[in-house]
mmCIF file of C-alpha atoms in Angstrom:
data_model
loop_
_atom_site.group_PDB
_atom_site.id
_atom_site.type_symbol
_atom_site.label_atom_id
_atom_site.label_comp_id
_atom_site.label_asym_id
_atom_site.label_seq_id
_atom_site.Cartn_x
_atom_site.Cartn_y
_atom_site.Cartn_z
ATOM 1 C CA MET E 1 -0.046 -0.060 0.035
ATOM 2 C CA LEU E 2 1.319 3.361 -1.038
ATOM 3 C CA ILE E 3 0.623 5.444 2.071
ATOM 4 C CA LYS E 4 1.785 2.725 4.323
ATOM 5 C CA SER E 5 5.169 2.774 2.520
ATOM 6 C CA LEU E 6 5.413 6.620 2.585
ATOM 7 C CA LYS E 7 4.875 6.791 6.286
ATOM 8 C CA ASN E 8 8.550 5.796 6.693
ATOM 9 C CA ASN E 9 11.685 7.581 5.589
ATOM 10 C CA ASN E 10 13.801 4.861 4.139
ATOM 11 C CA LEU E 11 15.179 4.061 0.677
ATOM 12 C CA ARG E 12 11.939 2.562 -0.495
ATOM 13 C CA SER E 13 9.821 5.475 0.597
ATOM 14 C CA SER E 14 12.289 8.005 -0.916
ATOM 15 C CA LEU E 15 12.186 6.137 -4.207
ATOM 16 C CA LEU E 16 8.335 6.176 -4.121
ATOM 17 C CA PHE E 17 8.471 9.902 -3.572
ATOM 18 C CA PHE E 18 10.692 10.397 -6.635
ATOM 19 C CA LEU E 19 8.437 8.070 -8.617
ATOM 20 C CA VAL E 20 5.341 10.097 -7.769
ATOM 21 C CA ALA E 21 7.151 13.336 -8.608
ATOM 22 C CA LEU E 22 8.377 11.898 -11.981
ATOM 23 C CA ILE E 23 4.961 10.603 -12.966
ATOM 24 C CA LEU E 24 3.420 14.035 -12.188
ATOM 25 C CA PHE E 25 5.930 16.106 -14.114
ATOM 26 C CA ILE E 26 6.281 13.603 -16.984
ATOM 27 C CA THR E 27 2.557 13.949 -17.425
ATOM 28 C CA LYS E 28 2.922 17.740 -17.409
ATOM 29 C CA LEU E 29 5.791 17.384 -19.931
ATOM 30 C CA ILE E 30 3.757 15.232 -22.290
ATOM 31 C CA ASN E 31 0.877 17.737 -22.204
ATOM 32 C CA ASN E 32 2.991 20.825 -22.333
ATOM 33 C CA LYS E 33 0.672 22.439 -24.737
ATOM 34 C CA ASN E 34 -1.303 23.526 -21.670
ATOM 35 C CA PHE E 35 1.794 24.823 -19.933
ATOM 36 C CA ILE E 36 2.298 28.576 -19.812
ATOM 37 C CA GLU E 37 5.742 29.693 -20.837
ATOM 38 C CA LEU E 38 7.841 31.089 -18.050
ATOM 39 C CA LYS E 39 7.678 34.904 -18.124
ATOM 40 C CA PHE E 40 8.369 37.470 -15.421
ATOM 41 C CA ASN E 41 6.141 40.571 -15.097
ATOM 42 C CA HIS E 42 8.138 41.861 -12.083
ATOM 43 C CA PRO E 43 10.202 44.969 -12.681
ATOM 44 C CA LEU E 44 13.047 43.298 -10.850
ATOM 45 C CA PHE E 45 13.262 40.916 -13.678
ATOM 46 C CA LYS E 46 13.377 42.766 -17.052
ATOM 47 C CA PHE E 47 12.109 39.901 -19.202
ATOM 48 C CA HIS E 48 8.672 41.095 -20.170
ATOM 49 C CA ASP E 49 8.813 39.897 -23.810
ATOM 50 C CA LEU E 50 11.392 37.182 -23.386
ATOM 51 C CA ASN E 51 10.907 33.543 -22.735
ATOM 52 C CA LEU E 52 13.734 33.320 -20.312
ATOM 53 C CA PHE E 53 14.339 29.615 -20.346
ATOM 54 C CA LEU E 54 14.148 28.766 -24.074
ATOM 55 C CA ASN E 55 10.897 26.681 -24.277
ATOM 56 C CA PRO E 56 8.076 25.175 -22.247
ATOM 57 C CA THR E 57 9.786 21.808 -22.099
ATOM 58 C CA PHE E 58 12.832 23.265 -20.405
ATOM 59 C CA ASN E 59 10.560 25.208 -18.066
ATOM 60 C CA ILE E 60 8.849 21.954 -16.975
ATOM 61 C CA LEU E 61 12.181 20.255 -16.369
ATOM 62 C CA LEU E 62 13.359 23.225 -14.371
ATOM 63 C CA SER E 63 10.050 23.242 -12.360
ATOM 64 C CA PHE E 64 10.554 19.536 -11.684
ATOM 65 C CA VAL E 65 14.089 20.185 -10.119
ATOM 66 C CA CYS E 66 12.719 23.202 -8.079
ATOM 67 C CA ALA E 67 9.712 21.136 -6.955
ATOM 68 C CA VAL E 68 11.954 18.251 -5.692
ATOM 69 C CA LEU E 69 14.326 20.646 -4.003
ATOM 70 C CA LEU E 70 11.492 22.556 -2.233
ATOM 71 C CA SER E 71 9.788 19.267 -1.270
ATOM 72 C CA ILE E 72 12.881 17.697 0.218
ATOM 73 C CA GLY E 73 13.811 20.947 1.951
ATOM 74 C CA PHE E 74 10.443 21.267 3.505
ATOM 75 C CA ASN E 75 10.388 17.612 4.586
ATOM 76 C CA ASN E 76 13.775 18.075 6.268
ATOM 77 C CA LEU E 77 12.566 21.166 7.979
ATOM 78 C CA ILE E 78 9.498 19.401 9.413
ATOM 79 C CA LEU E 79 11.747 16.589 10.771
ATOM 80 C CA ASP E 80 14.600 18.702 12.024
ATOM 81 C CA ARG E 81 12.162 21.075 13.867
ATOM 82 C CA ALA E 82 10.214 18.077 15.294
ATOM 83 C CA VAL E 83 6.906 19.250 13.918
ATOM 84 C CA LEU E 84 6.030 15.588 13.334
ATOM 85 C CA LYS E 85 7.476 13.011 15.645
ATOM 86 C CA LYS E 86 7.679 10.216 13.165
ATOM 87 C CA ASN E 87 10.341 10.113 10.449
ATOM 88 C CA THR E 88 8.404 10.187 7.239
ATOM 89 C CA VAL E 89 8.445 11.498 3.665
ATOM 90 C CA LEU E 90 4.694 12.365 3.590
ATOM 91 C CA PRO E 91 5.229 16.209 3.889
ATOM 92 C CA ALA E 92 7.448 16.060 0.761
ATOM 93 C CA VAL E 93 4.925 13.881 -1.123
ATOM 94 C CA PHE E 94 2.041 16.117 -0.531
ATOM 95 C CA PHE E 95 4.201 19.189 -1.247
ATOM 96 C CA VAL E 96 5.234 17.897 -4.690
ATOM 97 C CA VAL E 97 1.700 16.740 -5.525
ATOM 98 C CA ILE E 98 0.127 20.098 -4.752
ATOM 99 C CA LEU E 99 2.971 22.008 -6.361
ATOM 100 C CA SER E 100 2.546 20.019 -9.652
ATOM 101 C CA ALA E 101 -0.883 21.720 -9.948
ATOM 102 C CA PHE E 102 0.712 25.126 -10.598
ATOM 103 C CA ASN E 103 2.750 26.484 -13.376
ATOM 104 C CA PHE E 104 6.352 27.641 -12.754
ATOM 105 C CA SER E 105 6.672 31.329 -12.186
ATOM 106 C CA TYR E 106 8.711 33.824 -10.099
ATOM 107 C CA LEU E 107 6.310 32.972 -7.191
ATOM 108 C CA TRP E 108 8.327 29.712 -6.838
ATOM 109 C CA ILE E 109 11.403 31.813 -6.110
ATOM 110 C CA THR E 110 9.466 33.362 -3.319
ATOM 111 C CA LEU E 111 8.522 29.859 -2.056
ATOM 112 C CA PHE E 112 12.268 29.264 -1.405
ATOM 113 C CA VAL E 113 12.413 32.420 0.526
ATOM 114 C CA ILE E 114 9.378 31.395 2.621
ATOM 115 C CA LEU E 115 10.898 27.965 3.216
ATOM 116 C CA PHE E 116 13.986 29.681 4.718
ATOM 117 C CA ILE E 117 11.757 31.964 6.747
ATOM 118 C CA PHE E 118 10.002 29.033 8.326
ATOM 119 C CA ASN E 119 13.335 27.438 9.040
ATOM 120 C CA ARG E 120 14.467 30.527 11.057
ATOM 121 C CA LEU E 121 10.963 31.018 12.659
ATOM 122 C CA LEU E 122 10.753 27.494 14.077
ATOM 123 C CA SER E 123 14.304 27.768 15.382
ATOM 124 C CA PHE E 124 13.168 30.229 18.015
ATOM 125 C CA TYR E 125 12.081 27.387 20.293
ATOM 126 C CA GLN E 126 13.765 27.322 23.676
ATOM 127 C CA LYS E 127 16.053 30.242 22.888
ATOM 128 C CA ASP E 128 15.998 33.263 25.254
ATOM 129 C CA ARG E 129 17.652 35.727 22.894
ATOM 130 C CA PRO E 130 17.465 34.452 19.195
ATOM 131 C CA TYR E 131 18.483 37.899 17.857
ATOM 132 C CA LEU E 132 20.364 36.518 14.938
ATOM 133 C CA GLU E 133 17.491 34.347 13.960
ATOM 134 C CA LEU E 134 15.095 37.241 14.301
ATOM 135 C CA PHE E 135 17.167 39.515 12.084
ATOM 136 C CA ASP E 136 17.547 36.749 9.524
ATOM 137 C CA THR E 137 13.822 36.168 9.479
ATOM 138 C CA GLY E 138 13.080 39.870 8.944
ATOM 139 C CA PHE E 139 15.774 40.052 6.305
ATOM 140 C CA LEU E 140 14.352 37.125 4.372
ATOM 141 C CA LEU E 141 10.846 38.589 4.624
ATOM 142 C CA GLY E 142 12.176 41.750 3.233
ATOM 143 C CA ILE E 143 13.663 39.929 0.279
ATOM 144 C CA GLY E 144 10.330 38.119 -0.199
ATOM 145 C CA PHE E 145 8.598 41.454 -0.177
ATOM 146 C CA LEU E 146 10.786 42.740 -2.980
ATOM 147 C CA LEU E 147 9.762 39.689 -5.028
ATOM 148 C CA THR E 148 6.165 39.513 -4.014
ATOM 149 C CA PRO E 149 4.815 42.729 -2.341
ATOM 150 C CA THR E 150 1.937 41.001 -0.505
ATOM 151 C CA LEU E 151 4.580 39.377 1.860
ATOM 152 C CA ILE E 152 4.722 42.619 3.811
ATOM 153 C CA PHE E 153 1.515 41.408 5.496
ATOM 154 C CA PHE E 154 3.398 38.274 6.856
ATOM 155 C CA LEU E 155 5.288 40.551 9.265
ATOM 156 C CA PRO E 156 2.819 39.866 12.040
ATOM 157 C CA LEU E 157 3.706 36.116 11.685
ATOM 158 C CA ILE E 158 7.086 36.914 13.266
ATOM 159 C CA PHE E 159 5.429 38.743 16.156
ATOM 160 C CA PHE E 160 2.976 35.862 16.715
ATOM 161 C CA ALA E 161 5.899 33.385 16.692
ATOM 162 C CA ASN E 162 7.670 35.578 19.326
ATOM 163 C CA VAL E 163 4.555 35.246 21.539
ATOM 164 C CA MET E 164 4.203 31.471 20.855
ATOM 165 C CA PHE E 165 7.882 30.868 21.770
ATOM 166 C CA GLY E 166 7.865 33.202 24.773
ATOM 167 C CA LEU E 167 9.960 36.007 23.423
ATOM 168 C CA TYR E 168 8.522 39.194 25.006
ATOM 169 C CA ASN E 169 11.625 41.420 25.060
ATOM 170 C CA TRP E 170 11.200 44.625 23.072
ATOM 171 C CA ARG E 171 14.327 43.792 21.004
ATOM 172 C CA SER E 172 12.485 40.688 19.713
ATOM 173 C CA TYR E 173 10.100 43.025 17.913
ATOM 174 C CA ILE E 174 12.393 45.743 16.776
ATOM 175 C CA ILE E 175 15.127 43.504 15.381
ATOM 176 C CA PRO E 176 12.955 41.760 12.726
ATOM 177 C CA ILE E 177 11.659 45.150 11.571
ATOM 178 C CA LEU E 178 15.247 46.352 11.056
ATOM 179 C CA GLY E 179 16.046 43.117 9.222
ATOM 180 C CA PHE E 180 12.994 43.611 7.034
ATOM 181 C CA LEU E 181 13.950 47.162 6.133
ATOM 182 C CA THR E 182 17.612 46.362 5.322
ATOM 183 C CA PRO E 183 17.189 44.796 1.874
ATOM 184 C CA ILE E 184 14.505 47.347 0.996
ATOM 185 C CA LEU E 185 16.817 50.175 1.858
ATOM 186 C CA PHE E 186 19.612 48.807 -0.271
ATOM 187 C CA LEU E 187 17.268 48.469 -3.284
ATOM 188 C CA VAL E 188 15.751 51.889 -2.773
ATOM 189 C CA VAL E 189 19.262 53.487 -2.746
ATOM 190 C CA TYR E 190 20.361 51.490 -5.772
ATOM 191 C CA LEU E 191 17.140 52.400 -7.719
ATOM 192 C CA TYR E 192 17.463 56.101 -6.752
ATOM 193 C CA LEU E 193 21.050 56.287 -8.096
ATOM 194 C CA ASN E 194 19.859 54.689 -11.347
ATOM 195 C CA ASN E 195 16.715 56.744 -11.731
ATOM 196 C CA ASN E 196 14.461 53.720 -11.617
ATOM 197 C CA LEU E 197 12.750 54.321 -8.218
ATOM 198 C CA ILE E 198 9.480 55.568 -9.780
ATOM 199 C CA VAL E 199 8.981 52.370 -11.794
ATOM 200 C CA PHE E 200 9.174 50.200 -8.814
ATOM 201 C CA TYR E 201 7.063 52.563 -6.647
ATOM 202 C CA LYS E 202 4.243 52.404 -9.230
ATOM 203 C CA TYR E 203 4.496 48.604 -9.403
ATOM 204 C CA TYR E 204 4.256 48.071 -5.734
ATOM 205 C CA LEU E 205 1.517 50.684 -5.317
ATOM 206 C CA GLN E 206 -0.568 49.110 -8.031
ATOM 207 C CA THR E 207 0.025 45.574 -6.789
ATOM 208 C CA LEU E 208 -1.151 46.315 -3.244
ATOM 209 C CA SER E 209 -4.754 47.423 -3.662
ATOM 210 C CA PHE E 210 -7.947 46.173 -1.890
ATOM 211 C CA SER E 211 -10.268 44.051 -4.073
ATOM 212 C CA ILE E 212 -12.729 41.268 -3.671
ATOM 213 C CA PRO E 213 -11.099 38.032 -4.816
ATOM 214 C CA ASN E 214 -12.551 36.980 -8.170
ATOM 215 C CA ILE E 215 -10.621 33.956 -9.327
ATOM 216 C CA ILE E 216 -11.909 32.043 -12.362
ATOM 217 C CA PHE E 217 -11.195 28.348 -12.072
ATOM 218 C CA SER E 218 -11.233 25.798 -14.909
ATOM 219 C CA TYR E 219 -13.303 22.663 -14.601
ATOM 220 C CA LYS E 220 -10.128 20.573 -13.827
ATOM 221 C CA GLN E 221 -8.782 23.045 -11.327
ATOM 222 C CA SER E 222 -12.189 23.044 -9.569
ATOM 223 C CA ILE E 223 -12.062 19.307 -9.250
ATOM 224 C CA PHE E 224 -8.537 19.319 -7.801
ATOM 225 C CA LEU E 225 -9.237 22.203 -5.410
ATOM 226 C CA PHE E 226 -12.524 20.581 -4.242
ATOM 227 C CA GLY E 227 -10.653 17.413 -3.314
ATOM 228 C CA LEU E 228 -7.906 19.369 -1.678
ATOM 229 C CA ILE E 229 -10.320 21.532 0.370
ATOM 230 C CA PHE E 230 -12.116 18.341 1.484
ATOM 231 C CA LEU E 231 -8.858 16.818 2.677
ATOM 232 C CA ILE E 232 -7.900 20.025 4.487
ATOM 233 C CA PHE E 233 -11.179 19.930 6.479
ATOM 234 C CA LEU E 234 -10.558 16.315 7.403
ATOM 235 C CA SER E 235 -6.988 17.206 8.432
ATOM 236 C CA LEU E 236 -7.967 20.196 10.508
ATOM 237 C CA PHE E 237 -10.726 18.173 12.268
ATOM 238 C CA GLU E 238 -8.198 15.445 13.181
ATOM 239 C CA LEU E 239 -5.566 18.002 14.125
ATOM 240 C CA PHE E 240 -7.747 19.946 16.543
ATOM 241 C CA ASN E 241 -9.059 16.767 18.226
ATOM 242 C CA TRP E 242 -5.537 15.534 19.014
ATOM 243 C CA ILE E 243 -3.427 18.659 19.198
ATOM 244 C CA SER E 244 -3.612 18.791 23.024
ATOM 245 C CA ILE E 245 -1.582 15.530 23.167
ATOM 246 C CA LYS E 246 1.115 16.564 20.827
ATOM 247 C CA GLY E 247 4.476 17.725 22.084
ATOM 248 C CA LEU E 248 4.898 21.297 23.091
ATOM 249 C CA ARG E 249 7.216 22.143 20.216
ATOM 250 C CA SER E 250 4.988 20.416 17.709
ATOM 251 C CA ARG E 251 1.838 22.135 18.955
ATOM 252 C CA LYS E 252 3.440 25.635 18.822
ATOM 253 C CA SER E 253 4.732 24.984 15.339
ATOM 254 C CA PHE E 254 1.285 23.943 14.114
ATOM 255 C CA PHE E 255 -0.169 27.175 15.425
ATOM 256 C CA VAL E 256 2.484 29.145 13.493
ATOM 257 C CA PHE E 257 1.471 27.364 10.286
ATOM 258 C CA PHE E 258 -2.153 28.008 11.092
ATOM 259 C CA ILE E 259 -1.611 31.760 11.502
ATOM 260 C CA TYR E 260 0.407 31.768 8.287
ATOM 261 C CA ILE E 261 -2.469 30.293 6.230
ATOM 262 C CA ILE E 262 -4.886 32.879 7.727
ATOM 263 C CA LEU E 263 -2.477 35.692 6.606
ATOM 264 C CA VAL E 264 -2.301 34.181 3.138
ATOM 265 C CA PHE E 265 -6.098 34.184 2.875
ATOM 266 C CA LEU E 266 -6.168 37.845 4.028
ATOM 267 C CA THR E 267 -3.699 38.810 1.297
ATOM 268 C CA PHE E 268 -6.220 37.579 -1.307
ATOM 269 C CA PHE E 269 -7.971 40.856 -0.569
ATOM 270 C CA ILE E 270 -5.031 43.108 -1.248
ATOM 271 C CA GLN E 271 -3.704 41.378 -4.278
ATOM 272 C CA LYS E 272 -4.395 43.105 -7.557
ATOM 273 C CA ASN E 273 -5.171 40.663 -10.488
ATOM 274 C CA LEU E 274 -5.340 37.805 -8.150
ATOM 275 C CA ASN E 275 -5.186 34.450 -10.087
ATOM 276 C CA TYR E 276 -5.113 30.692 -9.470
ATOM 277 C CA GLU E 277 -1.276 30.633 -9.250
ATOM 278 C CA TYR E 278 -1.239 32.757 -6.138
ATOM 279 C CA ILE E 279 -2.910 29.953 -4.224
ATOM 280 C CA VAL E 280 0.472 28.155 -4.201
ATOM 281 C CA PHE E 281 1.470 30.161 -1.079
ATOM 282 C CA THR E 282 -0.862 28.031 0.947
ATOM 283 C CA ILE E 283 1.258 24.846 0.178
ATOM 284 C CA PHE E 284 3.392 24.930 3.385
ATOM 285 C CA PRO E 285 0.587 24.627 5.993
ATOM 286 C CA VAL E 286 -1.573 22.510 3.762
ATOM 287 C CA SER E 287 1.206 19.992 3.137
ATOM 288 C CA ILE E 288 1.867 19.505 6.845
ATOM 289 C CA PHE E 289 -1.786 19.378 7.712
ATOM 290 C CA LEU E 290 -2.358 16.617 5.222
ATOM 291 C CA ALA E 291 0.770 14.778 6.247
ATOM 292 C CA ASN E 292 -0.291 14.806 9.804
ATOM 293 C CA TYR E 293 -3.675 13.440 8.982
ATOM 294 C CA PHE E 294 -2.463 10.639 6.718
ATOM 295 C CA LEU E 295 0.268 9.782 9.178
ATOM 296 C CA TYR E 296 -1.939 9.230 12.209
ATOM 297 C CA ALA E 297 -5.363 8.283 10.707
ATOM 298 C CA LYS E 298 -6.548 4.935 11.872
ATOM 299 C CA SER E 299 -8.367 3.746 8.822
ATOM 300 C CA GLU E 300 -5.748 2.521 6.411
ATOM 301 C CA ARG E 301 -8.157 1.688 3.616
ATOM 302 C CA LEU E 302 -9.794 5.115 3.837
ATOM 303 C CA ILE E 303 -6.520 7.069 3.610
ATOM 304 C CA GLU E 304 -5.221 4.851 0.788
ATOM 305 C CA LEU E 305 -8.437 5.604 -1.206
ATOM 306 C CA LEU E 306 -8.331 9.357 -0.426
ATOM 307 C CA PHE E 307 -4.700 9.577 -1.423
ATOM 308 C CA GLY E 308 -5.291 7.680 -4.619
ATOM 309 C CA LEU E 309 -8.218 9.953 -5.577
ATOM 310 C CA PHE E 310 -6.169 13.048 -4.746
ATOM 311 C CA LEU E 311 -3.207 11.781 -6.823
ATOM 312 C CA PHE E 312 -5.541 11.024 -9.676
ATOM 313 C CA SER E 313 -7.067 14.585 -9.539
ATOM 314 C CA ALA E 314 -3.562 16.046 -9.745
ATOM 315 C CA LEU E 315 -2.790 13.900 -12.754
ATOM 316 C CA TYR E 316 -6.131 14.684 -14.392
ATOM 317 C CA LEU E 317 -5.304 18.373 -14.074
ATOM 318 C CA GLN E 318 -2.362 17.923 -16.421
ATOM 319 C CA PHE E 319 -4.439 16.755 -19.349
#
């Protein structure tokens, strides 16, 4: 049984993870007529009319490499920070399945930044003065803001993490702000000296504007998201029923992920031209919620069926 094998973190489970990733992205490669060519509309990347990476096929191959790196990095983060007690590849599997449902864009670069942010955030545990980690977190968030302006609204996540991990010193709130402003200040000075400040100012001002989310989903996207939302509800129900018996570090980490996904949903209202691809930012908490559910659910037949249907919906989305 697939899930039973993936609950471990051995050679067999690792090979199964790579097999799942290969199947998903080979399917995407075969049907690359539906794949949007990689283009950047961010002023930081001056490639508006240039397909940067040659052709859609190369883009898909590059997206496969990035997806595997992100998935493995996230899985290692979950295990190293003891978010899940059991050594498993399930977080990586759900991460790569969900990520395969999205096209490669500069948002994936931001995903790497967010992964590093979580790595620093969850390292606050049992540290009285994690000033270096706080500065690093703010600095990374500043870089993320330069790539994706809505990340400025993730700044409260650092403050919430401070409260969760018992950091009440005033320095713990000032340092991440200083870290956040550092890369922005460097870029502002550089743009001012090169007379490009107005271009960036207009881009960020236009991007951050209040609007009611109005995302149009295709039929296949709707099927995939319906299944994903159903699994999320099952996972949250399971999580809140058993979270009181989880370890202290694990429990606090789950609350950090929960606040993060709330902040992502709030940014849906201040993102101009919101589209399906932006939903990819929910992938971190969703992957860990699903991994936790499938790891500890008692009915093996049920979780095997649910995972099979979810994997099929991700494959169906590629055609």
